[in-house]
Amino acid sequence: MNMELSRRQFLGAAGAGVAGTALGAFGFGDIEAAHAEAIRAFKLVNTTETRNTCPYCSVACGVIMYSKGDLKKGEKAEIIHIEGDTDHPTNRGTLCPKGAALLDFVKSETRLKYPMIRKPGLDKFEQVTWDEALDRIARLMKDDRDANFIQTNGDGVTVNRWTTTGFLAASATTNETAWETYKVVRSTGMVAFDNQARV
Amino acid sequence: MTNSWTDIKNTDLVIIMGGNAAEAHPCGFKWVTEAKANRGAKLIVVDPRFTRSASVADFYAPIRQGTDIAFLLGVMNYCISNNKVQWDYVRAFTNASYIVKDGFAYQDGLFTGYDEAKRDYDKSTWDYVIGDDGYAVVDDTLTHPRCVWNLLKQHIAVYTAEMVERICGTPKEKFLKVAEMISECSSPTKAMTSMYALGWTQHSKGSQNIRSMAMLQLILGNIGIRGGGMNALRGHSNIQGLTDIGLMSNLLPGYLTLPTEKEVDFDSYMSTRGFKPLRPNQMSYWQNYRKFFVSFQKAMWGASATPENNFAYDWLPKLDLPSYDVLRAFELMNQGKMNGYVCQGFNPLLAAPNRAKLTASLSKLTYLVTMDPLDTETARFWENHGEFNDVDSSQIQTEVIQLPSTCFAEDEGSLTNSGRWLQWHWPGGTPPGEAKTDNWIMAQIHMRLKDLYRKEGGAFPDPIVNLDWAYADPGEPTAEELAKEINGKALATVYDTADPTKVLAETGKLVPSFAALRDDGSTTCGCWIYSGCFNENGNNMARRDTSDPDETGAYLKWAFSWPVNRRILYNRASADLTGKAWDPSRKLIEWDGEKWSGYDVPDIAPTAKPEEVGPFIMNPEGVSRLFTRGMMRDGPFPAHYEPFESPVANLVAPNVRGNPAARVFQDDFAQFAETASAEFPYAATSYRLTEHFHYWTKHVWVNAVLQPEFFVEISEELAKEKGITHGGWVRVWSKRGSVRAKAVVTKRIKPLICDGKAVHVVGIPLHWGFTGAARKGFGPNSLTPFVGDANIETPEYKAFLVNIEPTTGPVA
Ligand code: SF4
């Protein structure tokens, strides 16, 4: 094949279902085009590509996720393949043994699917609805806050502090989630608020 | 990182100490390989184990864990004694010439002002002499006996090569070889980069480990230049971001700090945050603190934060203690003083130290909430898993609510990598079952709390019911909406202060950067250091232009780097006093007589004259600090302290145990093994493996297959002494717990000879628990002591004492 063609352009054109003409436009001769048409389409052609970064370490390697279905079109989407992003300046397409196995994280058997509650003294979780779980959390938090909130200290200084419930934030959530979490948690006056950076 | 992953290719010498990049950051380590292949760079590894990084190093030197400060001060001593100092840099860009107050001294391991009962210092003498003009007194000749340079020389004189060998167990000739290689980088045309990670942070003096290297890098003139810097490799994908946004007990976003209860009102809060320059003409950029603070308060409480109520200053909690870090939280739980705990993507039962104490603490809670994409040990701490979690569920009264969250592949937003790049990512898959985004979950909790307070009233509802929450769907703010809030916007037209006819931001528009923030309530900004990430130019974090003029590795058009897209911090220091690059082949920015420009966004006001304004603009001195005044709890200079559990006594200060300024809770002290304990004779350390990421990938089939089972590593010598066979079962125990593991007997670990005594190292990787696809196992935290770094409370995971013996396998 006598041309410079990026993988991306190729997939874009081929995926449009006009392989013959498009390949011609790319500069294939007739024979090459006929040959190309006879080949079974590349498996990932009918997938949606999405850019992401590896969620594990802070090298933050670029990845491309391939899914059946397109979230942007409001469809259900199932990720079927994840690989390194060759355009990414840090990893240039490479992934380590963790990044290379990301699909198995997405599809892990121990992914959580439903809210669960374990009642005091019991030895198992029970599935509950989101409303039940969230209402319960809000109730528990408010009762504890109302009972223990410290508005002023011994010297009469306004301190507006809540010390009896704590919050440990993640270290792999997005900055945007972090900011929203900051707002929600700090507005309650909670002080035992930390993240994984310390550990 | 001061620099970035891609910048490492510009280095001449890489030192990996306190980390193991080839194992733990493989795709970042490739930039070391680039530097070696393309520039002939050398790699030095200093580590207790012959690691994967060591296996590709040009030179490897062993070191006993917890003795890095002695080693680094030894290197500093070598460089100064052999005149391997970048003198122009040290004179102009550090506080070497500053005169220190007369009362300050160091003796027998302690600095002036120690209070043993409080385990704390009165730091009033740890400061400069201030002249009548209000500025710090300096002696540019560096001859004054009380100048920082001479005090430093005196302080490190004890760390000779012989002393380093006795403390660290590093053979003298190996130490000298490392010192000599490093000292070559004092040349203005040679750069060394320091790559470190939790091997330095997880010590009771972790901050000072890092400081020691930072000081060495300053003496060599390696900060602010291409291929140089202090490069914290960091752990999780957004550990940098979560910290930048201030999710720490004592922080506000952008490294502003929460008030303490001594700061009774806004004026007293601001009075300690004036940051008056300590030398003439210095920028002392924190002078803008008030703008960042007020804009943050406006982002929190919008129209309810007014000049009349001091922008809702009192709505922030005021601290009575230095911090409510994760160790203190568990201590409070254990004392019965904490009732509820929420873990958002955090598995403390495996991540925090002294597991027995953690289980006891969680068992005393009224409620525990967890949110994760994967099952966790924490969420199931009440469930019996035989020897792997030996609890009686019926005795645990904690109510546990486990919430399923989405994973990266189903979520949108930005993560900040170790090089401070904020990179946007997009969702590509539908979440399983009923899993929800964290944005949705947090909003739902907030809305419910707000409703309850509106309906029922209760303790001080104001900050909750007035929280600014103007999202299109209040039940689930979008990543874009939140990113714009973080960036900040103008509530009224913002004019340029230098030229009032120039508009920086029209009313209602996003601010271009933090330079447009104001302290009168006319701007909002969630996190000032991130301002510019999503402005009227669009989402800069989503930029994907890979152009890189002259291949400097800067990639200015890829994503967004904080602050203001700057790629190398302190880059003004890449040029000499006149503004010319120290090394023309390493040019970053230069002064053209009127302004600064070059490959990177200048880390200085564009028109600041080079002879007048120093490069370290965040410091009121305008220079960097070899002596850090009263800013660190455990001393203005680093000093060698042994770990709290040490196989040997402190050679330079025999009466000092551990770091004298580290906080220790009473019950925990009783659970430390004695120094040179006969009961616990071996020096243990924890670490990661390349096939696993913490406690997540044991849920991932491929990784569970690659490294299926918990093991510990010991030397052939120790194995022989204890009758342990390769692949055989061992029991390892500390004063706090016991684990059973397979033994890996290896040449990678060798006994170290410290002051004539053989010290055996036991290596304990950290990836197993009782959930997931891998075999059930233990983590090092079943064994580790409950004590943290004196400044930031990172637990001492890297150096503790254990015993080991052969045992039998678990009953099938
Ligand atoms: S692929 Fe490996 S090196 Fe890259 S970010 Fe993921 S864990 Fe880190």
Coordinates of C-alpha atoms in Angstrom, one line a residue, chain A residues 50-61 63 65 67 69 71 75-79 82 85 87-92 94-98 101-102 104-106 108-125 127-128 130-131 133-142 144-146 148-149 151 153 157-199, chain B residues 5-6 26-28 30-31 198 202 233-239 241-243 245-249 251-252 261 264 314 317-318 320 324-326 337-342 344-346 351 367 372-375 379 382 393-394 396-402 404 407-410 412-418 421 423-430 432 434-436 438-440 443 448 452-453 456-457 459-460 463-464 468 471 479 482 485 526 544 546 555 558 690 692-693 696-697 699-703 792 794-795:
Chain A
T50 CA -14.2 7.0 23.8
R51 CA -11.0 8.6 25.2
N52 CA -10.3 8.1 28.9
T53 CA -7.3 7.8 31.2
C54 CA -6.2 4.8 33.2
P55 CA -7.7 5.2 36.7
Y56 CA -5.0 3.5 38.6
C57 CA -1.7 5.3 39.0
S58 CA -1.0 9.0 38.4
V59 CA 1.1 8.5 35.3
A60 CA -2.5 8.8 33.9
C61 CA -1.9 6.9 30.7
V63 CA -6.7 4.9 26.9
M65 CA -12.4 2.4 25.1
S67 CA -18.1 0.0 23.1
G69 CA -23.6 1.2 21.6
L71 CA -23.9 6.7 25.1
E75 CA -28.0 4.1 23.7
K76 CA -26.9 1.4 26.2
A77 CA -23.2 0.9 25.7
E78 CA -21.1 -2.1 26.6
I79 CA -17.3 -1.7 26.6
I82 CA -9.7 -1.0 26.0
D85 CA -4.0 5.8 23.2
D87 CA -1.7 9.9 20.6
H88 CA -1.2 10.4 24.3
P89 CA 2.1 12.2 25.0
T90 CA 2.9 10.4 28.2
N91 CA 2.3 6.8 27.4
R92 CA 2.2 6.9 23.6
T94 CA 1.8 1.7 26.0
L95 CA 0.0 0.3 29.1
C96 CA 1.4 -1.7 32.0
P97 CA -0.1 -5.0 33.3
K98 CA -2.7 -3.1 35.1
A101 CA -6.3 -5.5 32.0
L102 CA -8.7 -2.6 32.5
D104 CA -11.6 -6.9 33.5
F105 CA -12.0 -4.1 36.1
V106 CA -15.0 -2.7 34.2
S108 CA -15.3 -7.5 37.4
E109 CA -17.7 -10.0 39.1
T110 CA -17.4 -8.0 42.3
R111 CA -18.6 -4.7 40.7
L112 CA -21.3 -3.4 43.0
K113 CA -24.7 -3.1 41.4
Y114 CA -27.3 -2.4 44.1
P115 CA -27.4 -0.4 47.4
M116 CA -27.1 -2.7 50.4
I117 CA -27.7 -2.4 54.1
R118 CA -26.3 -4.5 56.9
K119 CA -28.3 -4.1 60.0
P120 CA -26.6 -4.1 63.5
G121 CA -25.6 -7.6 64.6
L122 CA -26.5 -9.3 61.4
D123 CA -24.1 -11.3 59.3
K124 CA -25.3 -10.3 55.8
F125 CA -26.2 -7.4 53.5
Q127 CA -30.5 -5.2 49.0
V128 CA -32.5 -1.9 49.4
W130 CA -31.7 3.9 46.5
D131 CA -34.4 6.0 48.2
A133 CA -30.5 3.9 51.4
L134 CA -30.3 7.7 50.9
D135 CA -33.1 8.6 53.2
R136 CA -31.5 6.5 55.9
I137 CA -28.1 8.1 55.4
A138 CA -29.6 11.6 55.6
R139 CA -31.5 10.7 58.7
L140 CA -28.4 9.2 60.4
M141 CA -26.2 12.2 59.5
K142 CA -28.7 14.8 60.6
D144 CA -25.8 12.9 64.7
R145 CA -25.1 16.4 63.6
D146 CA -28.0 17.9 65.5
N148 CA -23.3 16.8 68.6
F149 CA -22.8 20.0 66.5
Q151 CA -21.7 26.0 67.7
N153 CA -16.5 26.8 72.2
V157 CA -16.1 31.8 70.0
T158 CA -18.3 30.7 67.1
V159 CA -16.7 27.5 65.8
N160 CA -19.6 25.7 64.0
R161 CA -17.8 22.4 64.0
W162 CA -19.1 18.8 63.6
T163 CA -16.6 16.2 64.9
T164 CA -18.7 13.1 65.4
T165 CA -19.1 12.0 61.8
G166 CA -16.1 11.8 59.4
F167 CA -15.7 11.6 55.7
L168 CA -12.9 9.9 53.8
A169 CA -12.8 11.0 50.2
A170 CA -11.4 9.0 47.3
S171 CA -8.4 9.6 45.3
A172 CA -9.6 8.4 42.0
T173 CA -12.7 10.5 41.6
T174 CA -12.7 13.4 39.3
N175 CA -11.8 16.9 40.3
E176 CA -15.4 17.9 39.6
T177 CA -16.7 15.2 42.0
A178 CA -14.1 16.3 44.5
W179 CA -15.3 19.9 44.4
E180 CA -18.9 18.8 44.7
T181 CA -18.0 16.6 47.6
Y182 CA -16.1 19.4 49.2
K183 CA -19.2 21.6 49.1
V184 CA -21.5 19.0 50.5
V185 CA -19.2 17.9 53.3
R186 CA -17.7 21.2 54.4
S187 CA -21.1 22.9 54.4
T188 CA -22.1 20.6 57.2
G189 CA -19.2 21.8 59.4
M190 CA -17.5 18.4 59.3
V191 CA -13.8 18.5 60.2
A192 CA -12.7 14.9 60.1
F193 CA -12.6 15.2 56.3
D194 CA -9.6 13.6 54.6
N195 CA -8.5 11.8 51.5
Q196 CA -6.1 9.0 50.6
A197 CA -3.2 11.5 50.0
R198 CA -2.2 11.0 53.6
V199 CA -1.9 7.2 53.3
Chain B
W5 CA 6.7 12.8 33.1
T6 CA 7.6 13.9 29.6
P26 CA 5.9 1.6 34.5
C27 CA 4.7 3.8 31.6
G28 CA 6.2 6.9 33.3
K30 CA 9.8 4.9 30.0
W31 CA 10.9 8.6 30.1
L198 CA 5.7 6.5 49.2
Q202 CA 5.4 6.8 54.7
L233 CA 5.4 10.2 41.4
R234 CA 2.2 10.0 43.5
G235 CA 0.0 7.0 43.9
H236 CA -3.7 7.1 42.8
S237 CA -4.8 8.7 39.6
N238 CA -6.2 11.8 41.3
I239 CA -4.4 11.9 44.6
G241 CA -6.4 16.6 42.5
L242 CA -8.1 15.7 45.7
T243 CA -5.3 17.4 47.6
I245 CA -9.0 20.8 45.9
G246 CA -8.4 20.6 49.6
L247 CA -10.2 17.5 50.7
M248 CA -8.0 17.4 53.8
S249 CA -9.2 18.1 57.4
L251 CA -7.5 22.7 54.0
L252 CA -9.6 24.8 51.8
E261 CA -10.5 28.7 66.8
V264 CA -12.0 34.3 66.1
D314 CA -18.2 31.9 60.4
P317 CA -15.8 25.1 60.9
K318 CA -12.9 26.3 63.1
D320 CA -9.5 23.1 67.8
Y324 CA -8.6 15.6 62.1
D325 CA -6.6 13.3 59.8
V326 CA -7.5 9.7 59.2
K337 CA -16.1 9.8 70.2
M338 CA -17.1 9.3 66.6
N339 CA -20.5 7.9 65.6
G340 CA -20.6 8.0 61.8
Y341 CA -18.1 7.5 59.0
V342 CA -18.4 7.8 55.2
Q344 CA -16.1 7.4 49.3
G345 CA -13.9 5.1 47.2
F346 CA -11.5 4.4 50.1
A351 CA -5.2 1.3 53.9
Y367 CA -23.2 3.9 61.1
D372 CA -17.4 2.1 45.6
P373 CA -17.4 0.5 42.2
L374 CA -16.0 -2.6 43.7
D375 CA -16.6 -4.5 46.9
A379 CA -17.8 -2.4 53.8
W382 CA -18.3 -7.1 60.2
S393 CA -20.8 -10.4 63.4
S394 CA -23.3 -10.6 66.2
I396 CA -20.9 -5.7 66.0
Q397 CA -23.7 -3.1 66.2
T398 CA -22.6 -0.8 63.3
E399 CA -25.2 -0.2 60.6
V400 CA -23.5 -0.4 57.3
I401 CA -24.8 1.1 54.0
Q402 CA -22.9 0.1 50.9
P404 CA -22.6 1.1 44.3
C407 CA -16.1 3.4 37.6
F408 CA -13.9 5.6 35.4
A409 CA -15.2 4.1 32.2
E410 CA -18.7 5.3 33.0
E412 CA -16.9 12.1 33.0
G413 CA -14.5 14.7 34.3
S414 CA -10.8 15.6 34.9
L415 CA -8.1 13.9 36.8
T416 CA -4.8 15.6 37.8
N417 CA -1.7 13.5 37.1
S418 CA 1.5 13.7 39.0
W421 CA -1.9 18.0 34.1
Q423 CA -6.9 15.7 31.7
W424 CA -10.5 15.3 30.8
H425 CA -12.1 11.9 30.2
W426 CA -15.4 10.8 28.8
P427 CA -17.8 8.0 29.7
G428 CA -18.0 5.1 27.2
G429 CA -20.1 2.4 29.0
T430 CA -23.4 2.0 30.8
P432 CA -23.9 -2.1 35.8
E434 CA -28.1 0.4 39.6
A435 CA -24.7 1.9 40.1
K436 CA -24.7 5.7 40.1
D438 CA -20.6 10.0 42.8
N439 CA -22.0 13.3 41.5
W440 CA -25.5 11.9 41.8
A443 CA -26.1 15.6 45.4
R448 CA -32.1 15.2 51.5
L452 CA -34.7 17.8 56.4
Y453 CA -33.3 21.0 57.7
E456 CA -37.4 20.2 60.8
G457 CA -34.9 22.9 61.6
A459 CA -28.3 22.7 64.5
F460 CA -27.2 25.7 62.5
P463 CA -24.5 26.8 55.6
I464 CA -26.4 23.7 54.4
D468 CA -25.0 27.6 46.2
Y471 CA -27.3 23.3 38.7
A479 CA -18.9 17.6 35.3
L482 CA -18.7 21.8 38.3
E485 CA -17.4 26.6 39.2
G526 CA -13.9 27.1 43.7
R544 CA -5.5 17.2 22.6
T546 CA 0.3 17.2 20.7
Y555 CA 3.2 19.9 25.4
W558 CA -2.2 19.2 25.7
T690 CA 3.6 -3.9 39.1
H692 CA -1.4 -4.9 41.1
F693 CA -2.9 -1.6 42.1
W696 CA -8.5 -2.9 43.5
T697 CA -6.9 -5.3 41.1
H699 CA -10.9 -7.9 41.8
V700 CA -9.6 -8.0 38.3
W701 CA -9.3 -11.5 36.9
V702 CA -6.1 -11.0 34.8
N703 CA -4.2 -9.4 37.7
I792 CA 1.2 15.5 57.6
T794 CA 1.2 9.8 56.7
P795 CA 1.5 6.5 58.5

